[in-house]
Short mmCIF file of C-alpha atoms in Angstrom, two decimals:
data_model
loop_
_atom_site.label_atom_id
_atom_site.label_comp_id
_atom_site.label_asym_id
_atom_site.label_seq_id
_atom_site.Cartn_x
_atom_site.Cartn_y
_atom_site.Cartn_z
CA UNK O 897 81.24 118.27 96.87
CA UNK O 898 80.52 114.80 95.36
CA UNK O 899 84.15 114.43 94.26
CA UNK O 900 85.49 115.02 97.76
CA UNK O 901 85.79 112.58 100.94
CA UNK O 902 86.79 113.14 104.55
CA UNK O 903 86.43 116.07 107.20
CA UNK O 904 89.92 116.37 108.41
CA UNK O 905 91.85 114.01 106.24
CA UNK O 906 90.22 115.26 103.19
CA UNK O 907 90.62 114.21 99.59
CA UNK O 908 89.40 115.56 96.22
CA UNK O 909 89.89 113.29 93.13
CA UNK O 910 89.88 114.39 89.62
CA UNK O 911 90.36 113.06 86.03
CA UNK O 912 88.46 110.60 83.51
CA UNK O 913 89.16 107.15 82.04
CA UNK O 914 90.45 108.43 78.60
CA UNK O 915 91.42 111.90 79.72
CA UNK O 916 95.10 113.13 80.11
CA UNK O 917 95.44 112.24 83.46
CA UNK O 918 93.81 111.16 86.76
CA UNK O 919 94.91 112.67 90.33
CA UNK O 920 94.02 113.70 93.76
CA UNK O 921 94.65 116.48 96.26
CA UNK O 922 94.97 115.64 99.90
CA UNK O 923 94.40 118.36 102.57
CA UNK O 924 94.57 117.75 106.29
CA UNK O 925 97.72 115.32 106.35
CA UNK O 926 99.84 116.19 109.36
CA UNK O 927 102.96 117.57 108.58
CA UNK O 928 106.31 115.35 109.41
CA UNK O 929 104.69 112.18 107.87
CA UNK O 930 107.60 110.37 105.98
CA UNK O 931 106.42 109.16 102.66
CA UNK O 932 108.30 108.16 99.49
CA UNK O 933 107.26 108.12 95.95
CA UNK O 934 108.03 104.31 95.88
CA UNK O 935 105.60 103.67 98.75
CA UNK O 936 102.61 105.37 96.91
CA UNK O 937 103.73 103.64 93.62
CA UNK O 938 103.81 100.11 95.45
CA UNK O 939 99.94 100.66 96.36
CA UNK O 940 99.39 101.87 92.49
CA UNK O 941 101.17 98.86 91.17
CA UNK O 942 98.76 96.40 93.00
CA UNK O 943 95.92 98.06 91.34
CA UNK O 944 97.31 98.76 87.89
CA UNK O 945 95.95 97.02 84.80
CA UNK O 946 97.71 94.46 82.87
CA UNK O 947 98.88 92.52 86.16
CA UNK O 948 97.98 89.12 84.94
CA UNK O 949 95.98 87.04 82.33
CA UNK O 950 92.95 87.37 84.56
CA UNK O 951 92.93 91.42 84.43
CA UNK O 952 92.34 93.74 81.71
CA UNK O 953 95.32 93.96 79.41
CA UNK O 954 95.20 97.67 79.26
CA UNK O 955 98.98 98.70 79.76
CA UNK O 956 99.33 101.81 82.19
CA UNK O 957 102.26 102.09 84.18
CA UNK O 958 100.52 104.29 86.59
CA UNK O 959 103.49 106.09 87.55
CA UNK O 960 102.81 108.92 90.06
CA UNK O 961 104.09 112.40 90.35
CA UNK O 962 104.20 114.21 93.61
CA UNK O 963 103.50 117.80 92.59
CA UNK O 964 103.20 119.32 96.05
CA UNK O 965 103.01 119.21 99.98
CA UNK O 966 106.18 116.79 100.12
CA UNK O 967 109.52 118.15 100.89
CA UNK O 968 112.68 116.03 101.40
CA UNK O 969 110.63 112.85 102.02
CA UNK O 970 108.21 114.51 104.57
CA UNK O 971 104.92 116.14 104.31
CA UNK O 972 104.82 119.65 105.02
CA UNK O 973 101.15 120.14 106.29
CA UNK O 974 100.07 121.77 103.24
CA UNK O 975 97.86 120.40 100.43
CA UNK O 976 99.35 117.32 98.74
CA UNK O 977 98.76 116.99 94.92
CA UNK O 978 99.27 113.51 93.23
CA UNK O 979 98.97 113.01 89.53
CA UNK O 980 99.20 109.76 87.27
CA UNK O 981 99.11 110.26 83.59
CA UNK O 982 97.07 108.23 81.24
CA UNK O 983 99.05 106.62 78.41
CA UNK O 984 97.44 103.84 76.78
CA UNK O 985 93.94 105.01 75.94
CA UNK O 986 92.01 103.20 72.96
CA UNK O 987 89.37 105.71 72.77
CA UNK O 988 88.21 104.42 69.67
CA UNK O 989 87.25 101.06 71.33
CA UNK O 990 84.14 102.99 72.72
CA UNK O 991 83.01 104.79 69.49
CA UNK O 992 80.34 102.13 69.29
CA UNK O 993 78.67 103.13 72.49
CA UNK O 994 78.65 106.81 71.83
CA UNK O 995 74.74 106.79 71.41
CA UNK O 996 74.16 103.64 73.33
CA UNK O 997 72.86 102.75 76.95
CA UNK O 998 75.22 99.88 78.04
CA UNK O 999 73.51 97.45 80.31
CA UNK O 1000 74.23 98.05 83.92
CA UNK O 1001 76.66 101.09 83.20
CA UNK O 1002 76.19 104.44 83.95
CA UNK O 1003 75.47 105.72 80.51
CA UNK O 1004 71.86 106.25 81.16
CA UNK O 1005 71.83 107.79 84.73
CA UNK O 1006 74.82 110.26 83.61
CA UNK O 1007 72.86 111.23 80.74
CA UNK O 1008 69.68 111.63 82.83
CA UNK O 1009 71.53 113.84 85.51
CA UNK O 1010 74.03 115.82 83.46
CA UNK O 1011 72.37 115.91 79.68
CA UNK O 1012 75.73 114.51 78.33
CA UNK O 1013 78.25 111.89 79.09
CA UNK O 1014 81.71 110.94 78.24
CA UNK O 1015 81.39 107.65 76.55
CA UNK O 1016 85.25 107.01 76.29
CA UNK O 1017 85.64 104.12 78.71
CA UNK O 1018 82.96 105.74 80.95
CA UNK O 1019 84.70 108.80 81.75
CA UNK O 1020 84.50 109.77 85.39
CA UNK O 1021 82.29 106.85 86.22
CA UNK O 1022 85.04 104.28 85.20
CA UNK O 1023 87.09 102.53 88.00
CA UNK O 1024 90.10 104.45 86.39
CA UNK O 1025 89.03 106.88 88.78
CA UNK O 1026 90.41 104.76 91.68
CA UNK O 1027 93.83 105.32 90.70
CA UNK O 1028 93.42 108.73 92.82
CA UNK O 1029 91.90 106.87 95.93
CA UNK O 1030 94.76 104.29 95.95
CA UNK O 1031 97.39 106.90 95.77
CA UNK O 1032 95.64 109.03 98.81
CA UNK O 1033 95.18 105.41 100.46
CA UNK O 1034 98.88 105.05 100.46
CA UNK O 1035 99.67 108.30 102.75
CA UNK O 1036 96.31 107.50 104.80
CA UNK O 1037 97.95 103.83 105.40
CA UNK O 1038 101.47 105.30 106.22
CA UNK O 1039 99.67 107.66 108.91
CA UNK O 1040 97.85 104.54 110.46
CA UNK O 1041 101.03 102.56 110.56
CA UNK O 1042 102.72 105.47 112.69
CA UNK O 1043 99.93 104.64 115.14
CA UNK O 1044 100.37 101.13 115.12
CA UNK O 1045 97.24 100.21 112.77
CA UNK O 1046 97.13 97.90 109.56
CA UNK O 1047 94.85 97.26 107.08
CA UNK O 1048 94.80 94.00 104.92
CA UNK O 1049 92.24 93.09 102.31
CA UNK O 1050 91.79 89.77 100.38
CA UNK O 1051 89.66 87.97 97.88
CA UNK O 1052 87.68 85.73 100.01
CA UNK O 1053 85.06 84.49 97.26
CA UNK O 1054 84.69 84.26 93.45
CA UNK O 1055 81.30 83.16 92.19
CA UNK O 1056 80.46 80.17 94.52
CA UNK O 1057 83.96 79.43 95.39
CA UNK O 1058 84.27 80.44 98.77
CA UNK O 1059 87.10 80.81 101.45
CA UNK O 1060 85.50 79.66 104.54
CA UNK O 1061 88.18 80.03 107.05
CA UNK O 1062 88.15 82.91 109.64
CA UNK O 1063 90.72 85.70 109.09
CA UNK O 1064 92.62 84.69 112.09
CA UNK O 1065 93.21 81.11 110.62
CA UNK O 1066 94.89 82.74 107.62
CA UNK O 1067 98.28 83.82 106.79
CA UNK O 1068 97.79 87.26 105.25
CA UNK O 1069 101.37 87.55 104.54
CA UNK O 1070 100.43 85.40 101.42
CA UNK O 1071 97.72 87.78 100.03
CA UNK O 1072 99.74 88.65 97.14
CA UNK O 1073 101.36 85.18 96.48
CA UNK O 1074 98.98 84.42 93.70
CA UNK O 1075 97.20 86.60 91.04
CA UNK O 1076 93.66 86.50 92.67
CA UNK O 1077 94.92 88.02 95.73
CA UNK O 1078 93.51 85.14 98.12
CA UNK O 1079 95.77 84.02 101.06
CA UNK O 1080 94.81 80.32 100.35
CA UNK O 1081 96.69 78.79 97.70
CA UNK O 1082 94.35 75.96 97.19
CA UNK O 1083 91.06 77.91 97.32
CA UNK O 1084 93.00 80.49 95.17
CA UNK O 1085 93.53 78.00 92.31
CA UNK O 1086 90.00 77.17 92.10
CA UNK O 1087 88.95 80.88 92.04
CA UNK O 1088 91.29 81.51 89.02
CA UNK O 1089 89.90 78.66 87.18
CA UNK O 1090 86.37 80.11 87.71
CA UNK O 1091 87.78 83.57 86.53
CA UNK O 1092 89.56 82.12 83.38
CA UNK O 1093 86.03 80.13 82.31
CA UNK O 1094 84.01 83.40 82.69
CA UNK O 1095 86.83 85.08 80.59
CA UNK O 1096 87.12 82.22 77.94
CA UNK O 1097 83.24 82.28 77.57
CA UNK O 1098 83.48 86.17 76.95
CA UNK O 1099 81.73 86.69 80.27
CA UNK O 1100 82.57 88.01 83.74
CA UNK O 1101 82.40 86.89 87.37
CA UNK O 1102 81.73 88.77 90.71
CA UNK O 1103 82.92 88.03 94.23
CA UNK O 1104 83.77 89.19 97.63
CA UNK O 1105 86.74 91.13 99.12
CA UNK O 1106 87.13 90.88 102.88
CA UNK O 1107 89.04 93.36 105.01
CA UNK O 1108 90.76 93.36 108.33
CA UNK O 1109 91.96 96.31 110.30
CA UNK O 1110 94.11 95.74 113.33
CA UNK O 1111 95.44 97.87 115.83
CA UNK O 1112 92.41 100.27 116.04
CA UNK O 1113 92.41 102.11 119.55
CA UNK O 1114 88.90 102.40 121.24
CA UNK O 1115 87.02 105.70 120.68
CA UNK O 1116 87.19 106.10 116.90
CA UNK O 1117 83.81 107.14 115.50
CA UNK O 1118 80.78 109.21 116.00
CA UNK O 1119 77.58 108.46 117.89
CA UNK O 1120 74.76 109.30 115.71
CA UNK O 1121 75.10 110.22 111.77
CA UNK O 1122 78.89 109.40 111.44
CA UNK O 1123 79.11 106.03 113.11
CA UNK O 1124 82.29 104.35 112.02
CA UNK O 1125 80.74 101.51 110.49
CA UNK O 1126 78.36 103.77 108.53
CA UNK O 1127 81.46 105.54 107.06
CA UNK O 1128 83.07 102.32 106.17
CA UNK O 1129 80.06 101.26 104.43
CA UNK O 1130 79.55 104.66 102.47
CA UNK O 1131 83.22 104.38 101.60
CA UNK O 1132 83.07 100.89 100.21
CA UNK O 1133 79.75 101.63 98.39
CA UNK O 1134 81.33 104.35 96.46
CA UNK O 1135 83.80 101.92 94.89
CA UNK O 1136 82.88 100.96 91.47
CA UNK O 1137 80.75 97.70 91.28
CA UNK O 1138 80.10 97.34 94.81
CA UNK O 1139 76.83 95.82 95.65
CA UNK O 1140 76.81 94.95 99.41
CA UNK O 1141 78.55 95.78 102.67
CA UNK O 1142 78.53 93.88 105.99
CA UNK O 1143 80.56 94.16 108.98
CA UNK O 1144 81.17 91.92 112.04
CA UNK O 1145 78.52 89.08 112.34
CA UNK O 1146 76.63 90.76 109.12
CA UNK O 1147 73.71 88.85 107.91
CA UNK O 1148 74.76 85.70 109.63
CA UNK O 1149 74.02 87.41 112.86
CA UNK O 1150 70.43 87.42 112.43
CA UNK O 1151 70.38 83.54 112.75
CA UNK O 1152 71.89 84.08 116.44
CA UNK O 1153 70.03 84.65 119.81
CA UNK O 1154 71.30 87.69 121.94
CA UNK O 1155 73.03 85.42 124.37
CA UNK O 1156 75.12 83.96 121.54
CA UNK O 1157 75.67 87.35 119.55
CA UNK O 1158 76.59 89.46 122.83
CA UNK O 1159 80.25 90.02 123.25
CA UNK O 1160 81.27 89.57 126.75
CA UNK O 1161 83.82 92.13 128.44
CA UNK O 1162 86.77 91.06 130.34
CA UNK O 1163 90.43 92.64 131.40
CA UNK O 1164 93.39 90.65 130.15
CA UNK O 1165 96.49 90.12 132.05
CA UNK O 1166 98.01 93.48 130.81
CA UNK O 1167 94.77 95.29 131.96
CA UNK O 1168 93.37 96.16 128.61
CA UNK O 1169 89.35 95.70 128.20
CA UNK O 1170 88.74 92.98 125.56
CA UNK O 1171 85.69 90.96 124.46
CA UNK O 1172 85.70 87.11 124.53
CA UNK O 1173 83.83 87.04 120.98
CA UNK O 1174 83.86 89.62 118.16
CA UNK O 1175 80.38 89.50 116.56
CA UNK O 1176 80.37 93.29 116.62
CA UNK O 1177 83.12 93.37 114.22
CA UNK O 1178 85.41 95.81 116.63
CA UNK O 1179 82.50 98.69 116.50
CA UNK O 1180 79.85 99.20 119.22
CA UNK O 1181 77.45 102.13 119.02
CA UNK O 1182 79.22 103.58 115.82
CA UNK O 1183 82.64 103.77 117.70
CA UNK O 1184 85.58 101.50 117.84
CA UNK O 1185 86.08 99.36 120.78
CA UNK O 1186 89.61 98.24 120.50
CA UNK O 1187 88.88 94.87 118.86
CA UNK O 1188 89.78 94.01 115.17
CA UNK O 1189 87.43 95.58 112.59
CA UNK O 1190 86.66 93.14 109.85
CA UNK O 1191 83.98 93.51 107.08
CA UNK O 1192 83.06 92.03 103.85
CA UNK O 1193 82.43 93.99 100.32
CA UNK O 1194 80.36 92.28 97.62
CA UNK O 1195 81.19 93.13 93.92
CA UNK O 1196 79.07 92.33 90.90
CA UNK O 1197 80.27 90.71 87.78
CA UNK O 1198 81.96 93.53 85.55
CA UNK O 1199 79.15 95.06 83.53
CA UNK O 1200 80.89 95.03 80.12
CA UNK O 1201 80.76 91.61 78.61
CA UNK O 1202 81.95 90.72 75.09
CA UNK O 1203 78.77 88.82 74.32
CA UNK O 1204 75.54 90.44 72.29
CA UNK O 1205 73.08 92.04 74.53
CA UNK O 1206 69.49 94.02 73.75
CA UNK O 1207 69.56 97.46 74.56
CA UNK O 1208 68.45 100.94 73.54
CA UNK O 1209 70.14 103.81 72.16
CA UNK O 1210 69.62 107.76 73.20
CA UNK O 1211 67.00 107.99 70.76
CA UNK O 1212 64.95 105.10 72.55
CA UNK O 1213 65.41 102.82 69.68
CA UNK O 1214 66.24 99.05 70.33
CA UNK O 1215 69.75 97.98 69.64
CA UNK O 1216 72.03 94.92 69.67
CA UNK O 1217 75.44 95.81 71.43
CA UNK O 1218 78.44 93.83 71.92
CA UNK O 1219 81.39 94.79 74.11
CA UNK O 1220 84.82 95.84 72.54
CA UNK O 1221 88.09 96.65 73.86
CA UNK O 1222 89.91 95.63 77.07
CA UNK O 1223 88.01 94.76 80.36
CA UNK O 1224 88.53 92.70 83.51
CA UNK O 1225 86.72 89.34 83.55
CA UNK O 1226 86.87 90.04 87.46
CA UNK O 1227 87.49 93.15 89.17
CA UNK O 1228 88.32 91.42 92.60
CA UNK O 1229 92.23 91.16 92.31
CA UNK O 1230 92.61 94.85 91.32
CA UNK O 1231 89.59 95.69 94.03
CA UNK O 1232 91.91 94.65 97.03
CA UNK O 1233 93.93 97.59 97.03
CA UNK O 1234 90.82 99.97 96.40
CA UNK O 1235 89.21 98.42 99.40
CA UNK O 1236 92.54 99.03 101.44
CA UNK O 1237 92.72 102.48 100.27
CA UNK O 1238 89.11 103.53 101.22
CA UNK O 1239 89.26 101.79 104.69
CA UNK O 1240 92.59 103.71 105.28
CA UNK O 1241 91.08 106.89 104.25
CA UNK O 1242 88.14 106.42 106.62
CA UNK O 1243 90.30 105.39 109.60
CA UNK O 1244 92.75 108.16 109.12
CA UNK O 1245 90.07 110.80 109.17
CA UNK O 1246 88.43 109.61 112.22
CA UNK O 1247 91.97 109.10 113.87
CA UNK O 1248 92.44 112.91 113.38
CA UNK O 1249 88.90 113.72 114.50
CA UNK O 1250 89.27 111.75 117.73
CA UNK O 1251 92.37 113.88 118.63
CA UNK O 1252 90.19 116.95 118.79
CA UNK O 1253 87.53 115.31 120.88
CA UNK O 1254 89.06 115.35 124.15
CA UNK O 1255 91.87 116.71 126.28
#
């Protein structure tokens, strides 16, 4: 079941980078959810290649087709199938890596596991697979919206350039106002400069995407193995190039004492239970407590660089390899909608699971 995710709101993705298409089936989406092709397309347009000069120049329109499960603008409760055709494959760009193990790619591990691999753009290990996740995530986000839950991700760090403002001090409506998807214009300009420098030197750069989820009710998550933060971590770490996940105070919390870190409860004027601080990141005991959920996702530099590197081939011989083709100098701008999608999928699944937990 390695190509499926979720228990009640369950997705299964399919397709390869240079295959005919990529797509997803969604099972468990409640009937009656209003959804349009345009809403799904909007999410895909934020992820698609060729958006700007700091993303891959591969030209894919990523036009989605709804094959089943939606009738007259509403979900029917039956499996939903979405497909996006691949149109701009340059498979010949990868002929030089047919027998090579590219540094920090999945070439060797896929060969070790399966005894063969699709070398065209990495096949199933390519980030092209995330098209399917983003398409499914659009439906999950629409379901969350119905319950007043919003998911917003943004780039908070590129290389050493870091946005240090707390998310509550940012205007998150400005996330898409620049090509790096950082809601602070001045910091965004510096980030873009770092990406352009990496691109011009035939190199790549990594960074951090931050995510904020608002409107989550208390009670989502499971107490032991399916803790909400554990599932969010699993979902984020399943995204290509992700190397780290932290929620709430994260690693900075180790510098604090319990008296500083504890989130003290109080009852607000409307009778709601709140906490005065939110070092817990909206999750305690693996279950949401009604506060904002926030977390950071670390992305490594894109592994394909256009500089010569030493590696070996599948015969164990040392070779020199230089990347070719069209690649992102920084994955972060296009990773933002992927983080959005995976967070929405996790929360949609837990939302449905909670509805069967109590009368």
